[in-house]
CSV table of N, CA and C in Angstrom, one decimal:
chain,number,residue,atom,x,y,z
A,22,MET,N,59.2,-65.0,-22.9
A,22,MET,CA,58.3,-65.1,-24.1
A,22,MET,C,57.3,-64.0,-23.9
A,23,LEU,N,57.1,-63.2,-24.9
A,23,LEU,CA,56.1,-62.1,-24.9
A,23,LEU,C,54.7,-62.7,-25.2
A,24,ASN,N,53.7,-62.1,-24.5
A,24,ASN,CA,52.3,-62.5,-24.8
A,24,ASN,C,51.9,-61.8,-26.1
A,25,SER,N,51.2,-62.5,-27.0
A,25,SER,CA,50.7,-61.9,-28.2
A,25,SER,C,49.2,-62.0,-28.2
A,26,TYR,N,48.6,-60.9,-28.6
A,26,TYR,CA,47.1,-60.8,-28.7
A,26,TYR,C,46.8,-60.5,-30.1
A,27,ALA,N,46.5,-61.5,-30.9
A,27,ALA,CA,46.2,-61.3,-32.3
A,27,ALA,C,44.8,-60.8,-32.6
A,28,ASN,N,43.8,-61.0,-31.8
A,28,ASN,CA,42.5,-60.7,-32.1
A,28,ASN,C,42.0,-59.4,-31.5
A,29,LEU,N,42.9,-58.6,-30.9
A,29,LEU,CA,42.4,-57.4,-30.3
A,29,LEU,C,42.0,-56.3,-31.3
A,30,LYS,N,40.9,-55.6,-31.0
A,30,LYS,CA,40.5,-54.6,-31.9
A,30,LYS,C,40.3,-53.3,-31.1
A,31,PHE,N,40.7,-52.2,-31.7
A,31,PHE,CA,40.6,-50.9,-31.0
A,31,PHE,C,39.1,-50.5,-31.0
A,32,THR,N,38.7,-50.0,-29.8
A,32,THR,CA,37.3,-49.4,-29.7
A,32,THR,C,37.4,-48.0,-30.1
A,33,GLU,N,36.4,-47.6,-31.0
A,33,GLU,CA,36.4,-46.2,-31.5
A,33,GLU,C,35.6,-45.3,-30.6
A,34,GLY,N,35.9,-44.0,-30.7
A,34,GLY,CA,35.1,-43.0,-30.0
A,34,GLY,C,35.9,-42.5,-28.7
A,35,PRO,N,35.5,-41.3,-28.3
A,35,PRO,CA,36.2,-40.8,-27.1
A,35,PRO,C,35.8,-41.5,-25.8
A,36,TYR,N,36.7,-41.6,-24.9
A,36,TYR,CA,36.5,-42.3,-23.6
A,36,TYR,C,35.9,-43.7,-23.8
A,37,ALA,N,36.5,-44.5,-24.7
A,37,ALA,CA,35.9,-45.8,-25.1
A,37,ALA,C,36.0,-46.7,-23.9
A,38,ALA,N,37.1,-46.6,-23.1
A,38,ALA,CA,37.2,-47.6,-22.0
A,38,ALA,C,36.4,-47.1,-20.8
A,39,GLY,N,35.6,-48.0,-20.2
A,39,GLY,CA,34.9,-47.8,-19.0
A,39,GLY,C,33.7,-46.9,-19.1
A,40,THR,N,33.1,-46.8,-20.2
A,40,THR,CA,31.9,-46.0,-20.3
A,40,THR,C,30.7,-46.6,-19.5
A,41,CYS,N,29.9,-45.8,-19.0
A,41,CYS,CA,28.7,-46.3,-18.3
A,41,CYS,C,27.5,-45.8,-19.1
A,42,PHE,N,26.3,-46.3,-18.9
A,42,PHE,CA,25.2,-45.9,-19.7
A,42,PHE,C,23.9,-46.0,-18.9
A,43,ILE,N,22.9,-45.3,-19.4
A,43,ILE,CA,21.6,-45.4,-18.9
A,43,ILE,C,20.7,-45.7,-20.1
A,44,LYS,N,19.5,-46.3,-19.9
A,44,LYS,CA,18.6,-46.5,-20.9
A,44,LYS,C,17.3,-45.7,-20.6
A,45,ALA,N,16.7,-45.1,-21.6
A,45,ALA,CA,15.5,-44.2,-21.3
A,45,ALA,C,14.5,-44.4,-22.4
A,46,VAL,N,13.3,-44.2,-22.1
A,46,VAL,CA,12.2,-44.3,-23.0
A,46,VAL,C,11.0,-43.4,-22.6
A,47,PRO,N,10.4,-42.7,-23.5
A,47,PRO,CA,9.2,-41.9,-23.1
A,47,PRO,C,8.2,-42.8,-22.4
A,48,ARG,N,7.6,-42.4,-21.4
A,48,ARG,CA,6.6,-43.2,-20.6
A,48,ARG,C,5.4,-43.6,-21.4
A,49,GLU,N,5.1,-42.8,-22.5
A,49,GLU,CA,3.9,-43.2,-23.3
A,49,GLU,C,4.2,-44.4,-24.2
A,50,TRP,N,5.5,-44.8,-24.3
A,50,TRP,CA,5.9,-45.9,-25.2
A,50,TRP,C,5.7,-47.2,-24.4
A,51,LEU,N,5.5,-47.2,-23.1
A,51,LEU,CA,5.3,-48.5,-22.4
A,51,LEU,C,4.0,-49.2,-22.9
A,52,LEU,N,4.1,-50.5,-23.1
A,52,LEU,CA,2.9,-51.2,-23.6
A,52,LEU,C,2.0,-51.6,-22.4
A,53,TYR,N,2.6,-51.9,-21.3
A,53,TYR,CA,1.8,-52.3,-20.1
A,53,TYR,C,2.4,-51.6,-18.9
A,54,PRO,N,1.7,-51.4,-17.8
A,54,PRO,CA,2.3,-50.9,-16.6
A,54,PRO,C,3.4,-51.8,-16.1
A,55,ILE,N,4.4,-51.2,-15.5
A,55,ILE,CA,5.5,-52.0,-14.9
A,55,ILE,C,5.1,-52.7,-13.7
A,56,ALA,N,5.2,-54.0,-13.6
A,56,ALA,CA,4.8,-54.8,-12.5
A,56,ALA,C,6.0,-55.1,-11.6
A,57,ALA,N,5.9,-54.7,-10.3
A,57,ALA,CA,7.0,-55.0,-9.4
A,57,ALA,C,6.4,-55.8,-8.2
A,58,ASP,N,7.3,-56.6,-7.6
A,58,ASP,CA,6.9,-57.4,-6.4
A,58,ASP,C,6.9,-56.4,-5.2
A,59,PHE,N,5.8,-56.4,-4.5
A,59,PHE,CA,5.6,-55.5,-3.4
A,59,PHE,C,6.6,-55.7,-2.3
A,60,ASN,N,6.9,-56.9,-2.0
A,60,ASN,CA,7.9,-57.2,-0.9
A,60,ASN,C,9.3,-56.9,-1.2
A,61,THR,N,9.8,-57.3,-2.4
A,61,THR,CA,11.2,-57.1,-2.8
A,61,THR,C,11.5,-55.9,-3.6
A,62,GLY,N,10.4,-55.3,-4.2
A,62,GLY,CA,10.7,-54.2,-5.1
A,62,GLY,C,11.2,-54.5,-6.5
A,63,LYS,N,11.4,-55.8,-6.8
A,63,LYS,CA,12.0,-56.2,-8.0
A,63,LYS,C,10.9,-56.3,-9.1
A,64,ILE,N,11.3,-56.0,-10.3
A,64,ILE,CA,10.4,-56.1,-11.5
A,64,ILE,C,10.1,-57.5,-11.8
A,65,ILE,N,8.8,-57.8,-11.9
A,65,ILE,CA,8.4,-59.2,-12.1
A,65,ILE,C,8.5,-59.6,-13.6
A,66,ASP,N,8.0,-58.8,-14.5
A,66,ASP,CA,8.0,-59.1,-15.9
A,66,ASP,C,8.9,-58.2,-16.7
A,67,GLU,N,9.1,-58.6,-17.9
A,67,GLU,CA,9.9,-57.8,-18.8
A,67,GLU,C,9.2,-56.5,-19.1
A,68,ILE,N,9.9,-55.4,-19.3
A,68,ILE,CA,9.3,-54.1,-19.6
A,68,ILE,C,9.1,-54.1,-21.1
A,69,LEU,N,7.8,-54.2,-21.5
A,69,LEU,CA,7.5,-54.2,-23.0
A,69,LEU,C,7.1,-52.8,-23.5
A,70,LEU,N,7.6,-52.6,-24.7
A,70,LEU,CA,7.3,-51.3,-25.4
A,70,LEU,C,6.4,-51.5,-26.5
A,71,GLN,N,5.8,-50.4,-27.0
A,71,GLN,CA,4.9,-50.5,-28.2
A,71,GLN,C,5.7,-51.0,-29.4
A,72,PRO,N,5.1,-51.6,-30.3
A,72,PRO,CA,5.8,-52.2,-31.5
A,72,PRO,C,6.6,-51.1,-32.2
A,73,GLY,N,7.8,-51.4,-32.6
A,73,GLY,CA,8.6,-50.5,-33.3
A,73,GLY,C,9.4,-49.5,-32.4
A,74,ARG,N,9.2,-49.6,-31.1
A,74,ARG,CA,9.9,-48.7,-30.2
A,74,ARG,C,11.0,-49.4,-29.5
A,75,GLU,N,12.1,-48.7,-29.1
A,75,GLU,CA,13.1,-49.3,-28.3
A,75,GLU,C,13.7,-48.3,-27.4
A,76,PHE,N,14.5,-48.8,-26.4
A,76,PHE,CA,15.1,-47.9,-25.4
A,76,PHE,C,16.2,-47.1,-26.1
A,77,ILE,N,16.3,-45.9,-25.6
A,77,ILE,CA,17.4,-45.0,-26.1
A,77,ILE,C,18.6,-45.2,-25.1
A,78,LYS,N,19.7,-45.6,-25.7
A,78,LYS,CA,20.9,-45.8,-24.8
A,78,LYS,C,21.7,-44.5,-24.8
A,79,LEU,N,21.9,-44.0,-23.6
A,79,LEU,CA,22.7,-42.8,-23.4
A,79,LEU,C,24.0,-43.2,-22.7
A,80,GLU,N,25.1,-43.2,-23.5
A,80,GLU,CA,26.5,-43.5,-22.9
A,80,GLU,C,27.0,-42.2,-22.3
A,81,LEU,N,27.5,-42.4,-21.0
A,81,LEU,CA,28.0,-41.3,-20.3
A,81,LEU,C,29.5,-41.4,-20.0
A,82,VAL,N,30.2,-40.3,-19.9
A,82,VAL,CA,31.6,-40.4,-19.4
A,82,VAL,C,31.6,-40.8,-17.9
A,83,PRO,N,32.3,-41.9,-17.6
A,83,PRO,CA,32.2,-42.4,-16.2
A,83,PRO,C,32.4,-41.4,-15.1
A,84,ASP,N,33.4,-40.6,-15.2
A,84,ASP,CA,33.6,-39.6,-14.1
A,84,ASP,C,32.6,-38.6,-13.9
A,85,SER,N,31.7,-38.4,-14.9
A,85,SER,CA,30.7,-37.4,-14.9
A,85,SER,C,29.4,-37.9,-14.3
A,86,TYR,N,29.2,-39.2,-14.2
A,86,TYR,CA,27.9,-39.8,-13.8
A,86,TYR,C,27.7,-39.6,-12.3
A,87,GLU,N,26.5,-39.0,-12.0
A,87,GLU,CA,26.1,-38.7,-10.7
A,87,GLU,C,24.7,-39.2,-10.4
A,88,PHE,N,24.5,-40.0,-9.4
A,88,PHE,CA,23.1,-40.4,-9.0
A,88,PHE,C,22.9,-39.9,-7.6
A,89,ASP,N,21.7,-39.3,-7.4
A,89,ASP,CA,21.4,-38.8,-6.1
A,89,ASP,C,19.9,-39.0,-5.7
A,90,GLU,N,19.7,-39.4,-4.5
A,90,GLU,CA,18.3,-39.7,-4.0
A,90,GLU,C,18.2,-39.1,-2.7
A,91,LYS,N,17.4,-38.0,-2.5
A,91,LYS,CA,17.3,-37.3,-1.3
A,91,LYS,C,15.9,-37.5,-0.7
A,92,PRO,N,15.7,-37.8,0.5
A,92,PRO,CA,14.3,-37.9,1.1
A,92,PRO,C,13.8,-36.5,1.4
A,93,LYS,N,12.6,-36.3,1.1
A,93,LYS,CA,11.9,-35.0,1.3
A,93,LYS,C,10.6,-35.3,2.1
A,94,SER,N,10.0,-34.2,2.6
A,94,SER,CA,8.8,-34.3,3.3
A,94,SER,C,8.0,-33.0,3.2
A,95,ASN,N,6.7,-33.2,3.1
A,95,ASN,CA,5.8,-32.0,3.1
A,95,ASN,C,4.4,-32.4,3.6
A,96,LYS,N,3.4,-31.6,3.6
A,96,LYS,CA,2.1,-31.9,4.1
A,96,LYS,C,1.5,-33.1,3.4
A,97,GLY,N,1.8,-33.3,2.2
A,97,GLY,CA,1.3,-34.4,1.4
A,97,GLY,C,1.9,-35.8,1.8
A,98,GLY,N,3.1,-35.8,2.5
A,98,GLY,CA,3.7,-37.0,2.9
A,98,GLY,C,5.2,-37.0,2.6
A,99,ASN,N,5.8,-38.2,2.7
A,99,ASN,CA,7.2,-38.3,2.4
A,99,ASN,C,7.4,-38.8,1.0
A,100,TYR,N,8.5,-38.3,0.4
A,100,TYR,CA,8.9,-38.7,-1.0
A,100,TYR,C,10.4,-38.5,-1.2
A,101,PHE,N,10.9,-38.9,-2.3
A,101,PHE,CA,12.3,-38.8,-2.7
A,101,PHE,C,12.4,-37.9,-3.9
A,102,VAL,N,13.5,-37.2,-4.0
A,102,VAL,CA,13.9,-36.5,-5.2
A,102,VAL,C,15.0,-37.2,-5.8
A,103,VAL,N,14.8,-37.8,-7.0
A,103,VAL,CA,15.9,-38.6,-7.6
A,103,VAL,C,16.4,-37.8,-8.8
A,104,THR,N,17.8,-37.6,-8.8
A,104,THR,CA,18.4,-36.9,-9.9
A,104,THR,C,19.6,-37.7,-10.5
A,105,VAL,N,19.7,-37.6,-11.8
A,105,VAL,CA,20.8,-38.3,-12.5
A,105,VAL,C,21.5,-37.2,-13.4
A,106,GLN,N,22.8,-37.1,-13.3
A,106,GLN,CA,23.5,-36.1,-14.2
A,106,GLN,C,24.7,-36.8,-14.8
A,107,GLY,N,25.1,-36.3,-16.0
A,107,GLY,CA,26.3,-36.8,-16.6
A,107,GLY,C,26.5,-36.1,-17.9
A,108,THR,N,27.7,-36.3,-18.5
A,108,THR,CA,28.1,-35.8,-19.7
A,108,THR,C,28.1,-36.9,-20.8
A,109,LEU,N,27.4,-36.7,-21.9
A,109,LEU,CA,27.3,-37.7,-22.9
A,109,LEU,C,28.6,-38.0,-23.6
A,110,ASN,N,28.8,-39.2,-23.9
A,110,ASN,CA,29.9,-39.7,-24.6
A,110,ASN,C,29.5,-40.1,-26.0
A,111,ASN,N,30.4,-39.8,-27.0
A,111,ASN,CA,30.2,-40.2,-28.4
A,111,ASN,C,28.9,-39.7,-28.9
A,112,LEU,N,28.7,-38.4,-28.9
A,112,LEU,CA,27.5,-37.7,-29.4
A,112,LEU,C,27.4,-37.8,-30.9
A,113,THR,N,26.2,-38.2,-31.4
A,113,THR,CA,25.9,-38.2,-32.8
A,113,THR,C,24.8,-37.2,-33.1
A,114,PRO,N,24.7,-36.8,-34.4
A,114,PRO,CA,23.6,-35.9,-34.7
A,114,PRO,C,22.2,-36.5,-34.5
A,115,GLU,N,22.1,-37.8,-34.7
A,115,GLU,CA,20.8,-38.5,-34.4
A,115,GLU,C,20.4,-38.4,-33.0
A,116,LEU,N,21.4,-38.6,-32.1
A,116,LEU,CA,21.1,-38.6,-30.6
A,116,LEU,C,20.8,-37.2,-30.2
A,117,LEU,N,21.5,-36.2,-30.7
A,117,LEU,CA,21.2,-34.8,-30.4
A,117,LEU,C,19.8,-34.4,-30.8
A,118,LEU,N,19.4,-34.9,-32.0
A,118,LEU,CA,18.0,-34.6,-32.5
A,118,LEU,C,17.0,-35.3,-31.6
A,119,THR,N,17.3,-36.5,-31.1
A,119,THR,CA,16.4,-37.2,-30.2
A,119,THR,C,16.3,-36.5,-28.9
A,120,LEU,N,17.4,-36.0,-28.4
A,120,LEU,CA,17.4,-35.2,-27.1
A,120,LEU,C,16.6,-34.0,-27.2
A,121,GLU,N,16.7,-33.3,-28.4
A,121,GLU,CA,15.9,-32.0,-28.6
A,121,GLU,C,14.4,-32.4,-28.6
A,122,THR,N,14.1,-33.5,-29.2
A,122,THR,CA,12.7,-33.9,-29.2
A,122,THR,C,12.1,-34.2,-27.8
A,123,LEU,N,13.0,-34.8,-27.0
A,123,LEU,CA,12.5,-35.3,-25.7
A,123,LEU,C,12.8,-34.3,-24.5
A,124,ARG,N,13.3,-33.1,-24.9
A,124,ARG,CA,13.6,-32.1,-23.8
A,124,ARG,C,12.3,-31.8,-23.0
A,125,ASN,N,12.5,-31.8,-21.7
A,125,ASN,CA,11.4,-31.6,-20.7
A,125,ASN,C,10.3,-32.7,-20.8
A,126,HIS,N,10.6,-33.8,-21.4
A,126,HIS,CA,9.6,-34.9,-21.5
A,126,HIS,C,9.8,-35.9,-20.4
A,127,GLU,N,8.8,-36.6,-20.0
A,127,GLU,CA,9.0,-37.6,-18.9
A,127,GLU,C,9.4,-38.9,-19.4
A,128,LEU,N,10.4,-39.5,-18.9
A,128,LEU,CA,11.0,-40.7,-19.3
A,128,LEU,C,11.0,-41.8,-18.2
A,129,VAL,N,10.9,-43.0,-18.6
A,129,VAL,CA,11.2,-44.2,-17.7
A,129,VAL,C,12.7,-44.5,-18.0
A,130,VAL,N,13.5,-44.6,-16.9
A,130,VAL,CA,14.9,-44.7,-17.0
A,130,VAL,C,15.4,-45.9,-16.3
A,131,ILE,N,16.3,-46.7,-16.9
A,131,ILE,CA,17.0,-47.8,-16.3
A,131,ILE,C,18.4,-47.3,-16.0
A,132,LEU,N,18.8,-47.4,-14.7
A,132,LEU,CA,20.1,-46.8,-14.4
A,132,LEU,C,20.7,-47.6,-13.2
A,133,LYS,N,21.9,-47.2,-12.8
A,133,LYS,CA,22.6,-47.8,-11.7
A,133,LYS,C,22.6,-46.8,-10.5
A,134,ASP,N,22.3,-47.3,-9.3
A,134,ASP,CA,22.4,-46.4,-8.2
A,134,ASP,C,23.8,-46.4,-7.6
A,135,ARG,N,24.0,-45.8,-6.4
A,135,ARG,CA,25.3,-45.7,-5.8
A,135,ARG,C,25.9,-47.1,-5.4
A,136,ARG,N,25.0,-48.0,-5.2
A,136,ARG,CA,25.5,-49.4,-4.8
A,136,ARG,C,25.7,-50.3,-6.1
A,137,GLN,N,25.6,-49.7,-7.2
A,137,GLN,CA,25.8,-50.4,-8.5
A,137,GLN,C,24.6,-51.4,-8.8
A,138,ARG,N,23.4,-51.1,-8.2
A,138,ARG,CA,22.3,-51.9,-8.5
A,138,ARG,C,21.5,-51.3,-9.6
A,139,TRP,N,20.9,-52.1,-10.5
A,139,TRP,CA,20.1,-51.6,-11.6
A,139,TRP,C,18.8,-51.2,-11.0
A,140,ARG,N,18.2,-50.1,-11.4
A,140,ARG,CA,17.0,-49.5,-11.0
A,140,ARG,C,16.1,-49.1,-12.1
A,141,VAL,N,14.8,-49.1,-12.0
A,141,VAL,CA,13.9,-48.6,-12.9
A,141,VAL,C,13.2,-47.4,-12.2
A,142,THR,N,13.4,-46.2,-12.8
A,142,THR,CA,12.8,-45.0,-12.2
A,142,THR,C,11.7,-44.5,-13.2
A,143,GLY,N,10.5,-44.4,-12.7
A,143,GLY,CA,9.4,-43.9,-13.5
A,143,GLY,C,8.5,-45.1,-13.9
A,144,ASP,N,7.3,-44.7,-14.4
A,144,ASP,CA,6.3,-45.7,-14.9
A,144,ASP,C,5.3,-45.0,-15.8
A,145,GLN,N,4.2,-45.6,-16.1
A,145,GLN,CA,3.3,-45.0,-17.1
A,145,GLN,C,2.6,-43.7,-16.6
A,146,ASP,N,2.6,-43.5,-15.3
A,146,ASP,CA,2.0,-42.3,-14.7
A,146,ASP,C,2.9,-41.1,-14.5
A,147,ALA,N,4.2,-41.4,-14.2
A,147,ALA,CA,5.1,-40.3,-14.0
A,147,ALA,C,6.5,-40.8,-14.4
A,148,GLY,N,7.4,-39.9,-14.8
A,148,GLY,CA,8.7,-40.2,-15.2
A,148,GLY,C,9.7,-39.1,-14.9
A,149,MET,N,11.0,-39.4,-15.2
A,149,MET,CA,12.0,-38.4,-15.0
A,149,MET,C,12.0,-37.4,-16.1
A,150,THR,N,12.1,-36.1,-15.7
A,150,THR,CA,12.1,-35.0,-16.7
A,150,THR,C,13.5,-34.8,-17.2
A,151,LEU,N,13.6,-34.8,-18.6
A,151,LEU,CA,14.9,-34.7,-19.2
A,151,LEU,C,15.2,-33.2,-19.5
A,152,GLN,N,16.4,-32.8,-19.1
A,152,GLN,CA,16.9,-31.5,-19.5
A,152,GLN,C,18.4,-31.6,-19.8
A,153,PHE,N,18.9,-30.8,-20.7
A,153,PHE,CA,20.3,-30.9,-21.0
A,153,PHE,C,20.8,-29.5,-21.5
A,154,SER,N,22.2,-29.4,-21.4
A,154,SER,CA,22.9,-28.2,-21.8
A,154,SER,C,23.8,-28.6,-23.0
A,155,ASN,N,23.9,-27.8,-24.0
A,155,ASN,CA,24.7,-28.1,-25.1
A,155,ASN,C,25.8,-27.0,-25.3
A,156,LYS,N,27.0,-27.4,-25.1
A,156,LYS,CA,28.1,-26.4,-25.2
A,156,LYS,C,29.1,-26.8,-26.3
A,157,GLU,N,29.6,-25.8,-27.0
A,157,GLU,CA,30.6,-26.1,-28.0
A,157,GLU,C,31.8,-25.3,-27.8
A,158,ASP,N,33.0,-26.0,-27.7
A,158,ASP,CA,34.3,-25.3,-27.5
A,158,ASP,C,34.9,-25.0,-28.8
A,159,SER,N,34.8,-23.7,-29.2
A,159,SER,CA,35.4,-23.3,-30.5
A,159,SER,C,36.9,-23.1,-30.5
A,160,THR,N,37.5,-23.2,-29.4
A,160,THR,CA,39.0,-23.0,-29.3
A,160,THR,C,39.7,-24.3,-29.9
A,161,ARG,N,39.0,-25.4,-29.9
A,161,ARG,CA,39.7,-26.6,-30.5
A,161,ARG,C,39.3,-26.7,-32.0
A,162,GLN,N,40.2,-27.4,-32.7
A,162,GLN,CA,40.0,-27.6,-34.1
A,162,GLN,C,38.7,-28.4,-34.4
A,163,GLY,N,37.8,-27.8,-35.2
A,163,GLY,CA,36.6,-28.5,-35.5
A,163,GLY,C,35.5,-28.2,-34.4
A,164,GLY,N,35.9,-27.7,-33.3
A,164,GLY,CA,34.9,-27.5,-32.2
A,164,GLY,C,34.5,-28.7,-31.5
A,165,LEU,N,34.7,-28.8,-30.2
A,165,LEU,CA,34.3,-29.9,-29.4
A,165,LEU,C,32.9,-29.7,-28.8
A,166,GLN,N,31.9,-30.5,-29.1
A,166,GLN,CA,30.6,-30.3,-28.5
A,166,GLN,C,30.4,-31.2,-27.3
A,167,THR,N,29.9,-30.6,-26.2
A,167,THR,CA,29.7,-31.3,-25.0
A,167,THR,C,28.3,-31.1,-24.6
A,168,VAL,N,27.6,-32.2,-24.3
A,168,VAL,CA,26.2,-32.2,-23.9
A,168,VAL,C,26.1,-32.9,-22.5
A,169,ALA,N,25.6,-32.1,-21.5
A,169,ALA,CA,25.4,-32.6,-20.2
A,169,ALA,C,23.9,-32.8,-20.0
A,170,ILE,N,23.5,-34.0,-19.5
A,170,ILE,CA,22.1,-34.3,-19.3
A,170,ILE,C,21.8,-34.2,-17.8
A,171,ASP,N,20.5,-33.9,-17.5
A,171,ASP,CA,20.0,-33.8,-16.2
A,171,ASP,C,18.6,-34.4,-16.1
A,172,LEU,N,18.5,-35.5,-15.4
A,172,LEU,CA,17.2,-36.2,-15.2
A,172,LEU,C,16.7,-36.0,-13.8
A,173,SER,N,15.5,-35.6,-13.6
A,173,SER,CA,15.0,-35.5,-12.2
A,173,SER,C,13.6,-35.9,-12.1
A,174,MET,N,13.2,-36.4,-10.8
A,174,MET,CA,11.9,-36.8,-10.6
A,174,MET,C,11.6,-36.8,-9.1
A,175,ASP,N,10.4,-36.4,-8.7
A,175,ASP,CA,9.9,-36.5,-7.3
A,175,ASP,C,9.2,-37.9,-7.3
A,176,ALA,N,9.7,-38.8,-6.5
A,176,ALA,CA,9.1,-40.1,-6.4
A,176,ALA,C,8.5,-40.4,-5.0
């Protein structure tokens, strides 16, 4: 007997299966400072935003997502350089306009690290700097637009 799946719906958009995402928001949109437990490093309260604001969800192609955290040291002390890179999936004109507005802006970002743990990077004082490249492949019919993002922060 064959299995039948009557309620299956196709997901639209390129690379629909297995997409990963990060959430970002300009640090000025935070309503209160982010409170974390000193011993565990976990966020104590919900991250609240100013009224009418919401997190920007950036869907990435899974094979393009890269998270890196390197320890650094100088006369001021020890710190980490945190970088996130990836190629955007399902790019819309609204998202491209939002990225253009937030280019070189500092963002608070919710992302997954190498161990697949959710992390919050940035706060009201400092955030990850957003940069991106926009490439269009004119050899394909209609032109395929590819946007690669790069977020970095010295923490």
